[in-house]
Tab-separated table of C-alpha atoms and ligand atoms in Angstrom:
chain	number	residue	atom	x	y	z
A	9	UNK	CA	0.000	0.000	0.000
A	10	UNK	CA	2.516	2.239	0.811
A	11	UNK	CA	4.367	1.540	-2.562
A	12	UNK	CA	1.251	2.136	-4.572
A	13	UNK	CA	0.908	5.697	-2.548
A	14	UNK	CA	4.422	6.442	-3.911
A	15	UNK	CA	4.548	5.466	-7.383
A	16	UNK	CA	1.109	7.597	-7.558
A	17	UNK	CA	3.077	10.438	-6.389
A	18	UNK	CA	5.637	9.934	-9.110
A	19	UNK	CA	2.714	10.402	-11.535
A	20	UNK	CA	1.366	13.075	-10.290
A	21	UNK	CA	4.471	14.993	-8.592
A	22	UNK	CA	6.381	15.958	-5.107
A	23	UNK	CA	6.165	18.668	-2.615
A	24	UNK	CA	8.860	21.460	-3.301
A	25	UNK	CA	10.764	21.813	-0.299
A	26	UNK	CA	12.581	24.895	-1.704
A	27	UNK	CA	11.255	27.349	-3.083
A	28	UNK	CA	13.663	29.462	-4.214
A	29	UNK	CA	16.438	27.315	-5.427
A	30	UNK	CA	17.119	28.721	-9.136
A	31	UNK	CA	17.982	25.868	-11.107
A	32	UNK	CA	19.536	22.654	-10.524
A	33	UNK	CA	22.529	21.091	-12.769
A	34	UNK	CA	23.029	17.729	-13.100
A	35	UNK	CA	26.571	17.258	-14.186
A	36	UNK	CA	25.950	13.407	-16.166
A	37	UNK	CA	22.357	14.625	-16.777
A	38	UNK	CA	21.799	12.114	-19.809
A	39	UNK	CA	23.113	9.035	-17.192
A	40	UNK	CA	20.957	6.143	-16.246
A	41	UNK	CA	21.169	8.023	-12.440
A	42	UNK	CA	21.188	11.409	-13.970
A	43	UNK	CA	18.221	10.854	-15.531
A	44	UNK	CA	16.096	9.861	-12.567
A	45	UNK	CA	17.152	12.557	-10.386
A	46	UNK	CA	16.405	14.790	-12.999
A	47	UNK	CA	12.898	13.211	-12.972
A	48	UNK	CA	12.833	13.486	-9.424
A	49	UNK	CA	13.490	16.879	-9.475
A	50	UNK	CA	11.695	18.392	-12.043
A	51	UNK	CA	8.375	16.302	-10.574
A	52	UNK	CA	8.910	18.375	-7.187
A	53	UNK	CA	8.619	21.552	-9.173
A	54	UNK	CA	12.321	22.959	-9.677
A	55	UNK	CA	13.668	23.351	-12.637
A	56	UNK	CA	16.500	20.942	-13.702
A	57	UNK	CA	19.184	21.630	-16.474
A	58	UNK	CA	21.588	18.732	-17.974
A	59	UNK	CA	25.468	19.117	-18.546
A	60	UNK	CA	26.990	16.111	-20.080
A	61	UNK	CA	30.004	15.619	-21.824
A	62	UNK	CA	29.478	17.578	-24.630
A	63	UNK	CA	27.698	20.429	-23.267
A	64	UNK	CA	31.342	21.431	-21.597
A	65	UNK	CA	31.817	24.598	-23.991
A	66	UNK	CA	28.103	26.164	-22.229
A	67	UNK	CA	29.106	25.901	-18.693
A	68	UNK	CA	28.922	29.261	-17.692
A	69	UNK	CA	25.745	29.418	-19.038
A	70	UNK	CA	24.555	26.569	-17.638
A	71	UNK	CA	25.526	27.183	-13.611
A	72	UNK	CA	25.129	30.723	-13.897
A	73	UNK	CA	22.024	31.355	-11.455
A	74	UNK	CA	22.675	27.344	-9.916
A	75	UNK	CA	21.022	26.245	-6.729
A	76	UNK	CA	22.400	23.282	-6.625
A	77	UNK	CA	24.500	21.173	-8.706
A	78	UNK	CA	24.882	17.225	-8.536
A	79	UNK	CA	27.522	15.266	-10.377
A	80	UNK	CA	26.909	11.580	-11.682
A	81	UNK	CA	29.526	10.527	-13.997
A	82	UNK	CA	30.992	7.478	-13.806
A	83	UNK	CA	33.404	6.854	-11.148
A	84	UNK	CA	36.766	6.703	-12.783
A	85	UNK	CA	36.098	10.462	-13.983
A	86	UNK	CA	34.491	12.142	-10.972
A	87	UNK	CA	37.622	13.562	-9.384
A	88	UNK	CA	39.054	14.506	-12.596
A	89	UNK	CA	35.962	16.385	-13.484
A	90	UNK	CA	34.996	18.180	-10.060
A	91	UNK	CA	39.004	19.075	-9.946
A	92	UNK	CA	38.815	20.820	-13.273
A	93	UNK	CA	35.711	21.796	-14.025
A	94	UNK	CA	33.865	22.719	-11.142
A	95	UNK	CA	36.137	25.396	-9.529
A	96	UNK	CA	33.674	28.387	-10.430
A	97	UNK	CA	30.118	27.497	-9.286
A	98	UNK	CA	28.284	30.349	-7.086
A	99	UNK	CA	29.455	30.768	-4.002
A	100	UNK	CA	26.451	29.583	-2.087
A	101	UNK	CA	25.104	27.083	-4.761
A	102	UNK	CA	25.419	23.683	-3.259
A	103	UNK	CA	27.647	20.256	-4.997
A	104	UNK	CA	26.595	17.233	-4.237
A	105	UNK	CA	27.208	13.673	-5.887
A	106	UNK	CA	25.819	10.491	-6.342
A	107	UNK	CA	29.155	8.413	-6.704
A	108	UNK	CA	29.552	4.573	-5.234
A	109	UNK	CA	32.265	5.512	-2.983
A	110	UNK	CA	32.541	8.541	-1.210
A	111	UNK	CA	35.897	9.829	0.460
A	112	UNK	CA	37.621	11.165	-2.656
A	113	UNK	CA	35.191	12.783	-4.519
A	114	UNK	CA	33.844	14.299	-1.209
A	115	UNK	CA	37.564	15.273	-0.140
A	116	UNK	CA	37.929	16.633	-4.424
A	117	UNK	CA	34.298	18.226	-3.837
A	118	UNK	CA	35.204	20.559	-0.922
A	119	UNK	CA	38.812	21.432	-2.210
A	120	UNK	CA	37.065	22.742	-5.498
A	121	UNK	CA	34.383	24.182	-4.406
A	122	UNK	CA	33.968	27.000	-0.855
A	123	UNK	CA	30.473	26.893	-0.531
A	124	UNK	CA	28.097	23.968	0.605
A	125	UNK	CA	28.780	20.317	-0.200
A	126	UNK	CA	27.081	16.492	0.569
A	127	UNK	CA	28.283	13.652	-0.646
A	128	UNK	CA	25.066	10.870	-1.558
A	129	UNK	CA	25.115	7.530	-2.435
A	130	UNK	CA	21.740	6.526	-3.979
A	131	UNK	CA	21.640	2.721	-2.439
A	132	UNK	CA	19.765	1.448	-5.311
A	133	UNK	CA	20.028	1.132	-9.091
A	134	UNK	CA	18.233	3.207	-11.908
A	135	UNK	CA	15.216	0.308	-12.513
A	136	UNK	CA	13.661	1.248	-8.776
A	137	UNK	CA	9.970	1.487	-9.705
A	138	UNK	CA	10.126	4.130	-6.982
A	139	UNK	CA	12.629	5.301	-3.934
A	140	UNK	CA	9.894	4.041	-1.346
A	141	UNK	CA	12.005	2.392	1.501
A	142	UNK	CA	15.546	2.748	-0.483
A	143	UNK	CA	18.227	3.837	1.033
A	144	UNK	CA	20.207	7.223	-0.055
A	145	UNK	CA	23.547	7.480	2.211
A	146	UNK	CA	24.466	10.973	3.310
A	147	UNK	CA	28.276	11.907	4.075
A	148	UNK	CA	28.446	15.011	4.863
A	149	UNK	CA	30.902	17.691	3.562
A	150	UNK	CA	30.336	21.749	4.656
A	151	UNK	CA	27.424	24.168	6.264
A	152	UNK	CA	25.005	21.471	6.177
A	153	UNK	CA	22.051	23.512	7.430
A	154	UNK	CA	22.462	25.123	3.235
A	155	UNK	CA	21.698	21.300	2.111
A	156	UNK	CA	19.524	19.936	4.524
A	157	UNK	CA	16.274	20.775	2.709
A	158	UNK	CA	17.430	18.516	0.096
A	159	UNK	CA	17.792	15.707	2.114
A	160	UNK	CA	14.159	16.428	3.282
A	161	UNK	CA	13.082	16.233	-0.240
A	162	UNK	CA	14.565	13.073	-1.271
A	163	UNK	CA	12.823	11.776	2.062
A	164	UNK	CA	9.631	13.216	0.812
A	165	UNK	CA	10.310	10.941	-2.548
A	166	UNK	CA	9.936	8.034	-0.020
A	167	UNK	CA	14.303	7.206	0.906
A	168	UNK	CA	15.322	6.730	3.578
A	169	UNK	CA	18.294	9.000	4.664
A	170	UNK	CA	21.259	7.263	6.470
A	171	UNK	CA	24.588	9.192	7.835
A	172	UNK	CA	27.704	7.742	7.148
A	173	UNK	CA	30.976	8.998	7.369
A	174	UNK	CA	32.859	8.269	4.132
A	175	UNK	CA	35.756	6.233	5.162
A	176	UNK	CA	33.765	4.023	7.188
A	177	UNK	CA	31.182	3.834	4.381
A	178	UNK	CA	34.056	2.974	1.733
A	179	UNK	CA	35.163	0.192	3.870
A	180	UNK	CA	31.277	-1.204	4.315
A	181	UNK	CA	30.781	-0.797	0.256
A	182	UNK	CA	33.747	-3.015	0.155
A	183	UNK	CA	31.692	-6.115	2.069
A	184	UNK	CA	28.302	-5.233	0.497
A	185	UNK	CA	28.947	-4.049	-2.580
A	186	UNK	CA	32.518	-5.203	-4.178
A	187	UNK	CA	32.885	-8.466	-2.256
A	188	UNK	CA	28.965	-9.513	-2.933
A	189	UNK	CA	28.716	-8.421	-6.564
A	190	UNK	CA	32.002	-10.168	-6.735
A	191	UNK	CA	30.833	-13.281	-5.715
A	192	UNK	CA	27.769	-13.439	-7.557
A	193	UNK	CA	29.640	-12.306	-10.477
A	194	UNK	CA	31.775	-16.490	-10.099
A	195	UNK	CA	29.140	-17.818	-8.988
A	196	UNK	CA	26.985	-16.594	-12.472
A	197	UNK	CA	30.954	-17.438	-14.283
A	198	UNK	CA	30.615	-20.855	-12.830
A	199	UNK	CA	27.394	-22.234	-13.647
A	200	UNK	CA	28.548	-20.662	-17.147
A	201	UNK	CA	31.423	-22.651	-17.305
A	202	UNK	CA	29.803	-26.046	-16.075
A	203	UNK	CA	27.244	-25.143	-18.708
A	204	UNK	CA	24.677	-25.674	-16.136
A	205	UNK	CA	21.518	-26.142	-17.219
A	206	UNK	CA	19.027	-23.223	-15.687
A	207	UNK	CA	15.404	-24.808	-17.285
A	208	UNK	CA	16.776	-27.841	-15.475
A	209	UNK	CA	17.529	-26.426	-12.106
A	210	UNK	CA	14.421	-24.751	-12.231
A	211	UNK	CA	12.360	-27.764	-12.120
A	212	UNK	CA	14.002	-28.903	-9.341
A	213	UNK	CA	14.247	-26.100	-7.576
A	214	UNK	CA	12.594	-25.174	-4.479
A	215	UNK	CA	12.254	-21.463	-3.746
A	216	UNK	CA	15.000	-20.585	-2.276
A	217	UNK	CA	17.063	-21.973	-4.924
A	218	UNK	CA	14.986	-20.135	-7.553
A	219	UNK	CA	15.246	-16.666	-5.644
A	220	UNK	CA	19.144	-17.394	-5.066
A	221	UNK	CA	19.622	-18.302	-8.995
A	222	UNK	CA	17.116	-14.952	-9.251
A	223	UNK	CA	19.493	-12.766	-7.368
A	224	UNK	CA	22.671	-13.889	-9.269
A	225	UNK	CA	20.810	-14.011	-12.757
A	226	UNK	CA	19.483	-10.821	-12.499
A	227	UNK	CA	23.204	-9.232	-12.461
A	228	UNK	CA	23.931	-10.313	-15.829
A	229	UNK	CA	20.898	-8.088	-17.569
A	230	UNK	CA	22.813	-4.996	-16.138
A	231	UNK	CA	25.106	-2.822	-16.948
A	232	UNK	CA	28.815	-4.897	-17.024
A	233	UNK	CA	30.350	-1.038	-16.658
A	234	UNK	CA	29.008	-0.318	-13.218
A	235	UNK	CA	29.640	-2.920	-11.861
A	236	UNK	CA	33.111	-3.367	-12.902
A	237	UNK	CA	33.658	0.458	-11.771
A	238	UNK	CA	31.994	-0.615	-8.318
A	239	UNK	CA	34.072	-3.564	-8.060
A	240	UNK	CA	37.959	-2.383	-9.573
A	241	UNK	CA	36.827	1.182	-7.722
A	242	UNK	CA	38.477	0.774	-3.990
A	243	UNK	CA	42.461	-1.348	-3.683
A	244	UNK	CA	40.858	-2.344	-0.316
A	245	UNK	CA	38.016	-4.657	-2.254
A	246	UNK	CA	41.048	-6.958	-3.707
A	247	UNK	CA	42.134	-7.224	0.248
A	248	UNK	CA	38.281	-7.805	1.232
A	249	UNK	CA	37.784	-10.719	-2.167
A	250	UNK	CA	41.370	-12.259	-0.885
A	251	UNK	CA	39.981	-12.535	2.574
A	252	UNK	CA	36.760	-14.767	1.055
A	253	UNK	CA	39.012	-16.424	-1.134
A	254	UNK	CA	41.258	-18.014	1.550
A	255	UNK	CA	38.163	-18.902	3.866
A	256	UNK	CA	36.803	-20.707	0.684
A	257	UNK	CA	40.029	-22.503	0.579
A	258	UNK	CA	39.951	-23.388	4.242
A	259	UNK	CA	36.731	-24.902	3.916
A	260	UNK	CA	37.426	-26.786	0.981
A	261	UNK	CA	40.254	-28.638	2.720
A	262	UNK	CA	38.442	-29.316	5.213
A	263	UNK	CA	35.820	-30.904	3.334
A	264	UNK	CA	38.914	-32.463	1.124
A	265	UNK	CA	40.071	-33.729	4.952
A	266	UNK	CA	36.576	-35.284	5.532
A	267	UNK	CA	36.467	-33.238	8.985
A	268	UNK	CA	33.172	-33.787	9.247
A	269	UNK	CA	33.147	-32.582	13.016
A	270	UNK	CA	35.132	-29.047	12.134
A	271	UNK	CA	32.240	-28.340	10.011
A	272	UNK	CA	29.949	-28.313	12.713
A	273	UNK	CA	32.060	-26.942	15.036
A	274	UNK	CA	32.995	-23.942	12.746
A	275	UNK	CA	29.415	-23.511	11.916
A	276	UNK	CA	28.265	-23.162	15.189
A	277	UNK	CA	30.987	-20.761	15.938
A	278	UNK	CA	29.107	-18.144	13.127
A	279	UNK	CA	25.536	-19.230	14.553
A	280	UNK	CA	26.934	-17.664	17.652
A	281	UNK	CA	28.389	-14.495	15.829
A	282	UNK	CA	25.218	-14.194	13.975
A	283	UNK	CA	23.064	-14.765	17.683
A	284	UNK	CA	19.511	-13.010	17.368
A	285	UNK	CA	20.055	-12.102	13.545
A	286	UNK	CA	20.050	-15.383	12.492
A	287	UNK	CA	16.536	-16.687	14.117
A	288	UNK	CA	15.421	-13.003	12.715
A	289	UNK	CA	16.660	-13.374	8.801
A	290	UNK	CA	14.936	-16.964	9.116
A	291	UNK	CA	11.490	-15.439	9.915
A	292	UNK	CA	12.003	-12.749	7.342
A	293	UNK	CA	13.010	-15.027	4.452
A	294	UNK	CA	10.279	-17.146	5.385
A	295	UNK	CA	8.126	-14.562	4.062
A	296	UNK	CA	10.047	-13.525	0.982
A	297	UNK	CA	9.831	-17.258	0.348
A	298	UNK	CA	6.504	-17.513	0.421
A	299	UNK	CA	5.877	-14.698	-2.208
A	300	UNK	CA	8.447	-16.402	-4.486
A	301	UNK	CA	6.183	-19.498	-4.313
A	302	UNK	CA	3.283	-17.536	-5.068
A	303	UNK	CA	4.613	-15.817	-8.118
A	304	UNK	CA	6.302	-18.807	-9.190
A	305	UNK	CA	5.810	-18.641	-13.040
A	306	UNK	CA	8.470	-21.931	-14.290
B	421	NAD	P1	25.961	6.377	-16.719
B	421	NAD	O1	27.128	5.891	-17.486
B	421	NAD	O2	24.598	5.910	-17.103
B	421	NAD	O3	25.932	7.969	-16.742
B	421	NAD	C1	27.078	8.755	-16.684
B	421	NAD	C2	26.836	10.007	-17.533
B	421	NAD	O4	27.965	10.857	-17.359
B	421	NAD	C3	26.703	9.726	-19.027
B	421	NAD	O5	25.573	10.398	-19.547
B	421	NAD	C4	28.006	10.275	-19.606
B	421	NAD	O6	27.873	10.773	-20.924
B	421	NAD	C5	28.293	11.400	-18.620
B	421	NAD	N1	29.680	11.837	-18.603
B	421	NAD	C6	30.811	11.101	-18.764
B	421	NAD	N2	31.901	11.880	-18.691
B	421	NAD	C7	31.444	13.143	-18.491
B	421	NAD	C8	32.087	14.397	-18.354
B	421	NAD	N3	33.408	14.505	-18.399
B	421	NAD	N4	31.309	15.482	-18.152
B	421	NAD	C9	29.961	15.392	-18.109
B	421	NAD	N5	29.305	14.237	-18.233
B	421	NAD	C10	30.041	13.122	-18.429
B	421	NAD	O7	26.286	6.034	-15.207
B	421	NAD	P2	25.281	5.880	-13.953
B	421	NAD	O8	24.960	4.448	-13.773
B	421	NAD	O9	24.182	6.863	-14.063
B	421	NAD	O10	26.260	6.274	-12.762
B	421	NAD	C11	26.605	7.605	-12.491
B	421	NAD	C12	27.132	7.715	-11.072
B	421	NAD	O11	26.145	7.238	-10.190
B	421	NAD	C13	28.400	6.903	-10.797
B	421	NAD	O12	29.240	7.669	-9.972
B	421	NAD	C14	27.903	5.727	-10.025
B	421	NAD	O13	28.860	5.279	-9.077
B	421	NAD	C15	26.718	6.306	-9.301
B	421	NAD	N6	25.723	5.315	-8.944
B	421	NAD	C16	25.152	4.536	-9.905
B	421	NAD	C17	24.195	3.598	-9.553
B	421	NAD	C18	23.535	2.712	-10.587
B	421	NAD	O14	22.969	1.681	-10.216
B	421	NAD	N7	23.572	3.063	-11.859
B	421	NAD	C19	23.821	3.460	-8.198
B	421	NAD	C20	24.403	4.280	-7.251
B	421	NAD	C21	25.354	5.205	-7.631
């Protein structure tokens, strides 16, 4: 119900938290990301101008009178282009991004730049239906009290705002993001490889398996670029993947070893890490499984 209320309001439009903004720029304006926050935007009433690669020779133009300007280019640019391009905005117009990690372009962000500046991650990919319960991460940068009407607004488009400083939100992307798209990325390589044989598993499959193989299959109708700039983005991911690697190859020898008892044993000893999480994910999942089984279509 409260989904439906949303995606109504994306038909219909937003409240404007602010008034008198001027215009916003979206620096990547004609990106997958661009693109909905322009949407996002222009349905709470402000008025939204694009500046992608080509548009370079208009600049002035284009920030001159800018409220607010938000970069989304693709990761390996971002520094390059807030270094050298963004040096000139008005003095009390705000820059923000949308970038996957956060402690360099923030740190690049407030070196170019005197006035206000956030750094967001968007927690969710351009296909959302709407941002109703997503997550938008907020690190911030300088005079917060400039941006925090537009952290009200993208709560108003249904996210969910969560604080983060950037260092300690790199390292988390590392786990969440690099390791696990990582992982699904072999795991999608090695069913490839076996030439597994997906009709097949699927008629064998009980939900869980289906919504696993759903989770990895659904990776490969995106975009290979973002997710090889999320993944090759951050040195520390190799150190994180390494880390899974070698626990992979502990548990293979001891499954090679037959140690059928250090099995247990070891799995007990992350039952215990996990404590009230794991009874908790059970009695969630149990839910999400039951909707696979309903929608079941193969
Ligand atoms: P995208 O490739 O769809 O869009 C990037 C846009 O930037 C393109 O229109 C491109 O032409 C433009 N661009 C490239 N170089 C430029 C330059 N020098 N000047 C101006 N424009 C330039 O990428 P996207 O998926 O929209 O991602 C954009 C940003 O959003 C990235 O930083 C990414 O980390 C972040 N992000 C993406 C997602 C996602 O799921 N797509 C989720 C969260 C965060």
């Amino acid at each position: 119900l409260m989904r439906e209320s949303y995606l109504n309001e994306k038909d219909v439009g937003f409240k404007q938290v602010k008034q008198d903004l001027g215009h916003a720029v979206v620096v990547g304006g004609q990106g997958k990301l661009g693109q909905l926050f322009t949407q996002m935007l222009t349905l709470s009433g402000y008025k939204v101008k694009s500046l992608d690669k080509s548009d370079w020779q208009d600049a002035n133009a284009i920030f001159d009178g800018a409220g607010l300007v938000i970069v989304t280019v693709p990761i390996n640019v971002t520094c390059d282009v807030i270094r050298e391009k963004l040096t000139q905005l008005p003095s009390n117009c705000i820059l923000a991004d949308l970038t996957s990690i956060k402690e360099k372009p923030l740190a690049a962000m407030l070196a170019a730049h005197q006035g206000p500046v956030v750094g967001l991650h968007p927690m969710f990919g351009p296909d959302v239906g709407s941002l109703a319960k997503q997550v938008v991460v907020v690190c911030h940068g300088r005079q917060p009290d400039a941006y925090q009407w537009l952290l009200q607004q993208i709560e108003i488009w249904g996210a969910r705002i969560v604080e983060a400083d950037a260092v300690r939100h790199d390292n988390a992307m590392q786990l969440v993001q690099a390791m696990r798209h990582f992982s699904t990325f072999v795991y999608g390589l090695n069913l490839c490889k076996e030439e597994a044989d997906i009709d097949n598993l699927l008629q064998f499959s009980s939900p869980i398996y289906r919504l696993e193989l759903a989770m990895v299959g659904r990776l490969f109708a995106q975009d290979p670029e973002l997710y090889a700039d999320i993944i090759f983005a951050q040195q520390g991911s190799q150190h994180a993947i390494s880390d899974y690697l070698d626990n992979y190859r502990d548990a293979l020898a001891m499954l090679k070893s037959g140690n059928r008892q250090e099995f247990v044993t070891q799995f007990q000893r992350v039952a215990k890490w996990f404590g009230d999480f794991a009874p908790q994910f059970q009695h969630e999942s149990r839910a999400m499984l039951q909707s696979v089984n309903d929608m079941k279509t193969g």
